[in-house]
PDB file of C-alpha atoms in Angstrom:
ATOM      1  CA  MET A   1      -8.986   9.174  29.316  1.00 31.00           C
ATOM      2  CA  SER A   2     -12.159   8.146  31.093  1.00 29.00           C
ATOM      3  CA  GLN A   3     -13.083   5.226  28.858  1.00 28.00           C
ATOM      4  CA  SER A   4     -11.212   1.958  28.649  1.00 28.00           C
ATOM      5  CA  VAL A   5      -9.551   0.913  25.413  1.00 31.00           C
ATOM      6  CA  GLY A   6     -12.128  -0.300  22.932  1.00 34.00           C
ATOM      7  CA  SER A   7     -15.037   0.294  25.298  1.00 34.00           C
ATOM      8  CA  GLY A   8     -17.272   1.317  22.400  1.00 36.00           C
ATOM      9  CA  GLY A   9     -18.023  -2.398  22.080  1.00 36.00           C
ATOM     10  CA  GLY A  10     -21.331  -2.960  20.329  1.00 36.00           C
ATOM     11  CA  ALA A  11     -22.103  -2.077  16.751  1.00 35.00           C
ATOM     12  CA  SER A  12     -25.220  -0.673  15.226  1.00 35.00           C
ATOM     13  CA  GLY A  13     -25.492  -0.682  11.469  1.00 34.00           C
ATOM     14  CA  SER A  14     -28.727   1.296  11.408  1.00 31.00           C
ATOM     15  CA  ARG A  15     -26.933   4.675  11.352  1.00 32.00           C
ATOM     16  CA  PHE A  16     -24.697   3.801   8.424  1.00 32.00           C
ATOM     17  CA  ASN A  17     -25.080   2.945   4.763  1.00 34.00           C
ATOM     18  CA  ASN A  18     -23.525  -0.533   4.602  1.00 36.00           C
ATOM     19  CA  GLY A  19     -22.084  -1.214   1.141  1.00 39.00           C
ATOM     20  CA  SER A  20     -20.627  -4.500   0.001  1.00 37.00           C
ATOM     21  CA  SER A  21     -16.929  -5.211   0.504  1.00 33.00           C
ATOM     22  CA  PRO A  22     -14.480  -6.210  -2.247  1.00 35.00           C
ATOM     23  CA  VAL A  23     -12.866  -9.634  -2.281  1.00 33.00           C
ATOM     24  CA  VAL A  24      -9.817  -9.932   0.007  1.00 36.00           C
ATOM     25  CA  HIS A  25      -6.473 -11.186  -1.327  1.00 42.00           C
ATOM     26  CA  SER A  26      -3.542 -12.213   0.840  1.00 48.00           C
ATOM     27  CA  LEU A  27      -0.513  -9.938   0.960  1.00 52.00           C
ATOM     28  CA  THR A  28       1.920 -12.834   1.007  1.00 51.00           C
ATOM     29  CA  SER A  29       0.694 -14.218  -2.324  1.00 55.00           C
ATOM     30  CA  ASN A  30       3.221 -11.900  -4.012  1.00 57.00           C
ATOM     31  CA  PRO A  31       6.808 -13.165  -3.472  1.00 52.00           C
ATOM     32  CA  LYS A  32       8.112  -9.559  -3.497  1.00 53.00           C
ATOM     33  CA  ASP A  33       6.045  -8.846  -0.390  1.00 55.00           C
ATOM     34  CA  ARG A  34       7.034 -11.840   1.725  1.00 56.00           C
ATOM     35  CA  ASP A  35      10.143 -10.066   3.044  1.00 59.00           C
ATOM     36  CA  LEU A  36       7.935  -7.280   4.429  1.00 56.00           C
ATOM     37  CA  THR A  37       6.325  -9.662   6.885  1.00 60.00           C
ATOM     38  CA  GLN A  38       9.548 -10.678   8.645  1.00 72.00           C
ATOM     39  CA  PHE A  39       9.530  -7.744  11.104  1.00 75.00           C
ATOM     40  CA  VAL A  40       6.186  -8.595  12.670  1.00 81.00           C
ATOM     41  CA  PRO A  41       5.096 -12.143  13.557  1.00 82.00           C
ATOM     42  CA  THR A  42       2.191 -13.805  11.808  1.00 85.00           C
ATOM     43  CA  LYS A  43      -1.220 -12.923  13.199  1.00 90.00           C
ATOM     44  CA  THR A  44      -1.484 -16.230  15.051  1.00 89.00           C
ATOM     45  CA  ARG A  45       1.865 -15.611  16.798  1.00 88.00           C
ATOM     46  CA  CYS A  46       1.061 -12.068  17.925  1.00 88.00           C
ATOM     47  CA  SER A  47       0.130 -11.234  21.484  1.00 88.00           C
ATOM     48  CA  TYR A  48      -3.554 -10.339  21.147  1.00 92.00           C
ATOM     49  CA  HIS A  49      -6.172  -9.246  23.629  1.00 91.00           C
ATOM     50  CA  PRO A  50      -9.618  -8.278  22.251  1.00 90.00           C
ATOM     51  CA  CYS A  51     -10.663  -4.689  23.005  1.00 88.00           C
ATOM     52  CA  PHE A  52      -7.097  -3.618  23.852  1.00 93.00           C
ATOM     53  CA  CYS A  53      -5.932  -2.287  20.476  1.00 94.00           C
ATOM     54  CA  GLU A  54      -3.468   0.182  21.984  1.00 93.00           C
ATOM     55  CA  GLU A  55      -1.670  -2.491  23.974  1.00 93.00           C
ATOM     56  CA  ASN A  56      -1.725  -4.888  21.005  1.00 94.00           C
ATOM     57  CA  VAL A  57      -0.076  -2.254  18.809  1.00 94.00           C
ATOM     58  CA  TRP A  58       2.507  -1.510  21.473  1.00 91.00           C
ATOM     59  CA  LYS A  59       3.397  -5.233  21.541  1.00 91.00           C
ATOM     60  CA  LEU A  60       3.836  -5.199  17.749  1.00 91.00           C
ATOM     61  CA  ALA A  61       6.082  -2.148  18.005  1.00 90.00           C
ATOM     62  CA  ASP A  62       8.039  -3.690  20.854  1.00 89.00           C
ATOM     63  CA  GLY A  63       8.650  -6.768  18.706  1.00 87.00           C
ATOM     64  CA  VAL A  64      10.058  -4.625  15.905  1.00 88.00           C
ATOM     65  CA  ARG A  65      12.112  -2.667  18.457  1.00 88.00           C
ATOM     66  CA  SER A  66      13.718  -5.855  19.789  1.00 87.00           C
ATOM     67  CA  LYS A  67      14.162  -7.754  16.488  1.00 86.00           C
ATOM     68  CA  SER A  68      14.893  -4.994  13.967  1.00 86.00           C
ATOM     69  CA  PRO A  69      15.379  -1.604  15.672  1.00 87.00           C
ATOM     70  CA  GLY A  70      16.515  -0.054  12.383  1.00 86.00           C
ATOM     71  CA  GLU A  71      13.006  -0.586  10.997  1.00 88.00           C
ATOM     72  CA  LEU A  72      11.339   1.547  13.686  1.00 88.00           C
ATOM     73  CA  ALA A  73      11.897   4.687  11.617  1.00 89.00           C
ATOM     74  CA  LYS A  74       9.584   3.110   9.020  1.00 91.00           C
ATOM     75  CA  THR A  75       6.759   2.447  11.470  1.00 92.00           C
ATOM     76  CA  TYR A  76       3.886   4.513  12.812  1.00 94.00           C
ATOM     77  CA  VAL A  77       1.119   4.233  15.348  1.00 94.00           C
ATOM     78  CA  VAL A  78      -2.178   5.735  14.223  1.00 96.00           C
ATOM     79  CA  PHE A  79      -4.902   6.703  16.693  1.00 96.00           C
ATOM     80  CA  VAL A  80      -8.399   6.992  15.201  1.00 97.00           C
ATOM     81  CA  SER A  81     -11.188   8.808  17.040  1.00 96.00           C
ATOM     82  CA  ASN A  82     -13.362  11.924  16.953  1.00 95.00           C
ATOM     83  CA  LYS A  83     -14.743  14.511  19.366  1.00 95.00           C
ATOM     84  CA  LYS A  84     -17.711  12.321  20.271  1.00 95.00           C
ATOM     85  CA  GLN A  85     -15.496   9.229  20.644  1.00 96.00           C
ATOM     86  CA  VAL A  86     -17.868   7.287  18.387  1.00 95.00           C
ATOM     87  CA  VAL A  87     -15.877   5.732  15.559  1.00 95.00           C
ATOM     88  CA  PRO A  88     -17.473   3.366  13.016  1.00 95.00           C
ATOM     89  CA  LEU A  89     -15.147   0.710  11.590  1.00 96.00           C
ATOM     90  CA  TRP A  90     -16.029  -2.093   9.210  1.00 96.00           C
ATOM     91  CA  ARG A  91     -14.449  -5.540   8.786  1.00 97.00           C
ATOM     92  CA  GLN A  92     -13.745  -5.865  12.517  1.00 97.00           C
ATOM     93  CA  LYS A  93     -13.848  -9.159  14.441  1.00 95.00           C
ATOM     94  CA  ALA A  94     -16.186  -7.625  17.021  1.00 95.00           C
ATOM     95  CA  GLY A  95     -18.706  -6.606  14.340  1.00 94.00           C
ATOM     96  CA  ARG A  96     -21.979  -8.472  14.416  1.00 87.00           C
ATOM     97  CA  ASP A  97     -23.611  -7.750  11.065  1.00 89.00           C
ATOM     98  CA  GLU A  98     -22.553  -9.010   7.642  1.00 91.00           C
ATOM     99  CA  ASP A  99     -20.235  -6.014   7.119  1.00 92.00           C
ATOM    100  CA  GLN A 100     -18.678  -6.591  10.543  1.00 96.00           C
ATOM    101  CA  LEU A 101     -19.396  -3.011  11.575  1.00 95.00           C
ATOM    102  CA  VAL A 102     -18.367  -2.000  15.071  1.00 96.00           C
ATOM    103  CA  VAL A 103     -18.401   1.365  16.827  1.00 95.00           C
ATOM    104  CA  TRP A 104     -15.444   2.028  19.129  1.00 94.00           C
ATOM    105  CA  ASP A 105     -14.547   5.036  21.249  1.00 96.00           C
ATOM    106  CA  TYR A 106     -11.210   4.897  19.437  1.00 96.00           C
ATOM    107  CA  HIS A 107      -8.977   2.473  17.600  1.00 97.00           C
ATOM    108  CA  VAL A 108      -5.208   2.140  17.176  1.00 97.00           C
ATOM    109  CA  ILE A 109      -3.369   0.557  14.243  1.00 97.00           C
ATOM    110  CA  PHE A 110       0.267  -0.163  13.397  1.00 96.00           C
ATOM    111  CA  ILE A 111       1.699   0.949  10.044  1.00 95.00           C
ATOM    112  CA  TYR A 112       4.913  -0.144   8.363  1.00 93.00           C
ATOM    113  CA  LYS A 113       6.239   1.785   5.323  1.00 92.00           C
ATOM    114  CA  PRO A 114       9.443   0.122   4.097  1.00 88.00           C
ATOM    115  CA  ASP A 115       9.377   1.857   0.695  1.00 88.00           C
ATOM    116  CA  GLU A 116       6.564   3.008  -1.594  1.00 90.00           C
ATOM    117  CA  ARG A 117       4.335   0.309  -0.072  1.00 90.00           C
ATOM    118  CA  VAL A 118       2.403   0.929   3.114  1.00 94.00           C
ATOM    119  CA  LEU A 119       1.152  -1.943   5.270  1.00 94.00           C
ATOM    120  CA  VAL A 120      -1.457  -1.833   8.025  1.00 97.00           C
ATOM    121  CA  TYR A 121      -1.350  -4.271  10.934  1.00 96.00           C
ATOM    122  CA  ASP A 122      -4.676  -4.477  12.782  1.00 97.00           C
ATOM    123  CA  LEU A 123      -5.227  -7.501  15.000  1.00 96.00           C
ATOM    124  CA  ASP A 124      -8.923  -6.607  15.371  1.00 96.00           C
ATOM    125  CA  SER A 125      -9.525  -6.676  11.622  1.00 97.00           C
ATOM    126  CA  GLU A 126     -10.921  -9.521   9.551  1.00 96.00           C
ATOM    127  CA  LEU A 127      -8.712  -8.374   6.659  1.00 97.00           C
ATOM    128  CA  PRO A 128      -5.416 -10.156   5.933  1.00 96.00           C
ATOM    129  CA  PHE A 129      -2.545  -9.399   8.299  1.00 94.00           C
ATOM    130  CA  PRO A 130      -0.918  -7.201   7.124  1.00 94.00           C
ATOM    131  CA  THR A 131      -3.114  -5.426   4.587  1.00 95.00           C
ATOM    132  CA  TYR A 132      -2.096  -2.795   2.068  1.00 96.00           C
ATOM    133  CA  PHE A 133      -3.045   0.709   3.227  1.00 96.00           C
ATOM    134  CA  HIS A 134      -5.462   1.494   0.375  1.00 96.00           C
ATOM    135  CA  LYS A 135      -7.369  -1.758   0.885  1.00 97.00           C
ATOM    136  CA  TYR A 136      -7.487  -1.248   4.650  1.00 98.00           C
ATOM    137  CA  VAL A 137      -8.786   2.332   4.401  1.00 96.00           C
ATOM    138  CA  THR A 138     -11.322   1.431   1.719  1.00 96.00           C
ATOM    139  CA  GLU A 139     -12.768  -1.510   3.628  1.00 97.00           C
ATOM    140  CA  THR A 140     -12.349  -0.402   7.246  1.00 97.00           C
ATOM    141  CA  PHE A 141     -13.097   3.330   7.143  1.00 95.00           C
ATOM    142  CA  ARG A 142     -15.087   3.443   3.909  1.00 90.00           C
ATOM    143  CA  THR A 143     -16.014   7.050   3.163  1.00 88.00           C
ATOM    144  CA  ASP A 144     -17.118   9.912   5.382  1.00 87.00           C
ATOM    145  CA  ALA A 145     -19.735  10.732   2.710  1.00 89.00           C
ATOM    146  CA  ILE A 146     -21.983   7.950   4.088  1.00 89.00           C
ATOM    147  CA  LEU A 147     -21.672   9.148   7.694  1.00 91.00           C
ATOM    148  CA  ASN A 148     -23.236  11.906   9.701  1.00 90.00           C
ATOM    149  CA  PRO A 149     -20.513  14.540  10.305  1.00 92.00           C
ATOM    150  CA  GLU A 150     -20.393  13.704  14.023  1.00 91.00           C
ATOM    151  CA  TYR A 151     -18.997  10.262  13.091  1.00 91.00           C
ATOM    152  CA  HIS A 152     -16.182  11.515  10.841  1.00 94.00           C
ATOM    153  CA  ARG A 153     -12.861  10.095  11.969  1.00 93.00           C
ATOM    154  CA  PHE A 154      -9.751  12.028  13.007  1.00 94.00           C
ATOM    155  CA  PHE A 155      -6.321  10.439  12.697  1.00 95.00           C
ATOM    156  CA  ARG A 156      -3.281  11.088  14.855  1.00 95.00           C
ATOM    157  CA  LEU A 157      -0.058   9.742  13.392  1.00 93.00           C
ATOM    158  CA  ILE A 158       2.814   8.983  15.781  1.00 91.00           C
ATOM    159  CA  PRO A 159       6.074   8.502  13.834  1.00 86.00           C
ATOM    160  CA  GLU A 160       9.017   6.481  15.146  1.00 67.00           C
ATOM    161  CA  ILE A 161       7.165   4.607  17.825  1.00 65.00           C
ATOM    162  CA  PRO A 162       8.240   5.544  21.357  1.00 59.00           C
ATOM    163  CA  SER A 163       8.555   3.161  24.290  1.00 59.00           C
ATOM    164  CA  SER A 164       5.342   2.182  26.088  1.00 54.00           C
ATOM    165  CA  SER A 165       5.997   4.656  28.871  1.00 52.00           C
ATOM    166  CA  THR A 166       5.801   7.559  26.421  1.00 53.00           C
ATOM    167  CA  LEU A 167       3.060   6.303  24.068  1.00 53.00           C
ATOM    168  CA  PRO A 168       0.527   9.155  23.824  1.00 54.00           C
ATOM    169  CA  ARG A 169      -3.026   8.584  24.964  1.00 54.00           C
ATOM    170  CA  ILE A 170      -6.069   9.217  22.815  1.00 49.00           C
ATOM    171  CA  GLY A 171      -7.066  12.369  24.719  1.00 49.00           C
ATOM    172  CA  GLY A 172      -4.672  14.400  22.594  1.00 49.00           C
ATOM    173  CA  ILE A 173      -6.182  13.432  19.224  1.00 49.00           C
TER     174      ILE A 173
END
């Protein structure tokens, strides 16, 4: 990979139709969901380095591996990119407009699926940590219908997270 993680950096909203975002509700407001957060630390306790999403996700996975290895089979790493390596994402900390739109070369997120629920952990997101999958997709990726085809995202799902030495790189997306 010739680009560094998250090197897409700046955001430009002029190429995209920026719609309004729904109100955000915290995952932990439902007592049934509080047990789902025990495998990953709170956002403030996570190891976080801006613009290094891949490493941040690996740290999350490593935490699950060391605390609850039996839960690894319920986790996934998802690489998001496209052939042009120009990926628009909304509700990101690095975004500068009101929709917090940013364009990265790629992005990596951590997913935990303990049962019928699916949670997304994204340390670069302004959404709650974790966020339900549907909410995350709706607010972060929006719809390809508003994008030029060259900006459509591809997703590479890595089940049962490997050790850092075998974590695939984005070039294979």
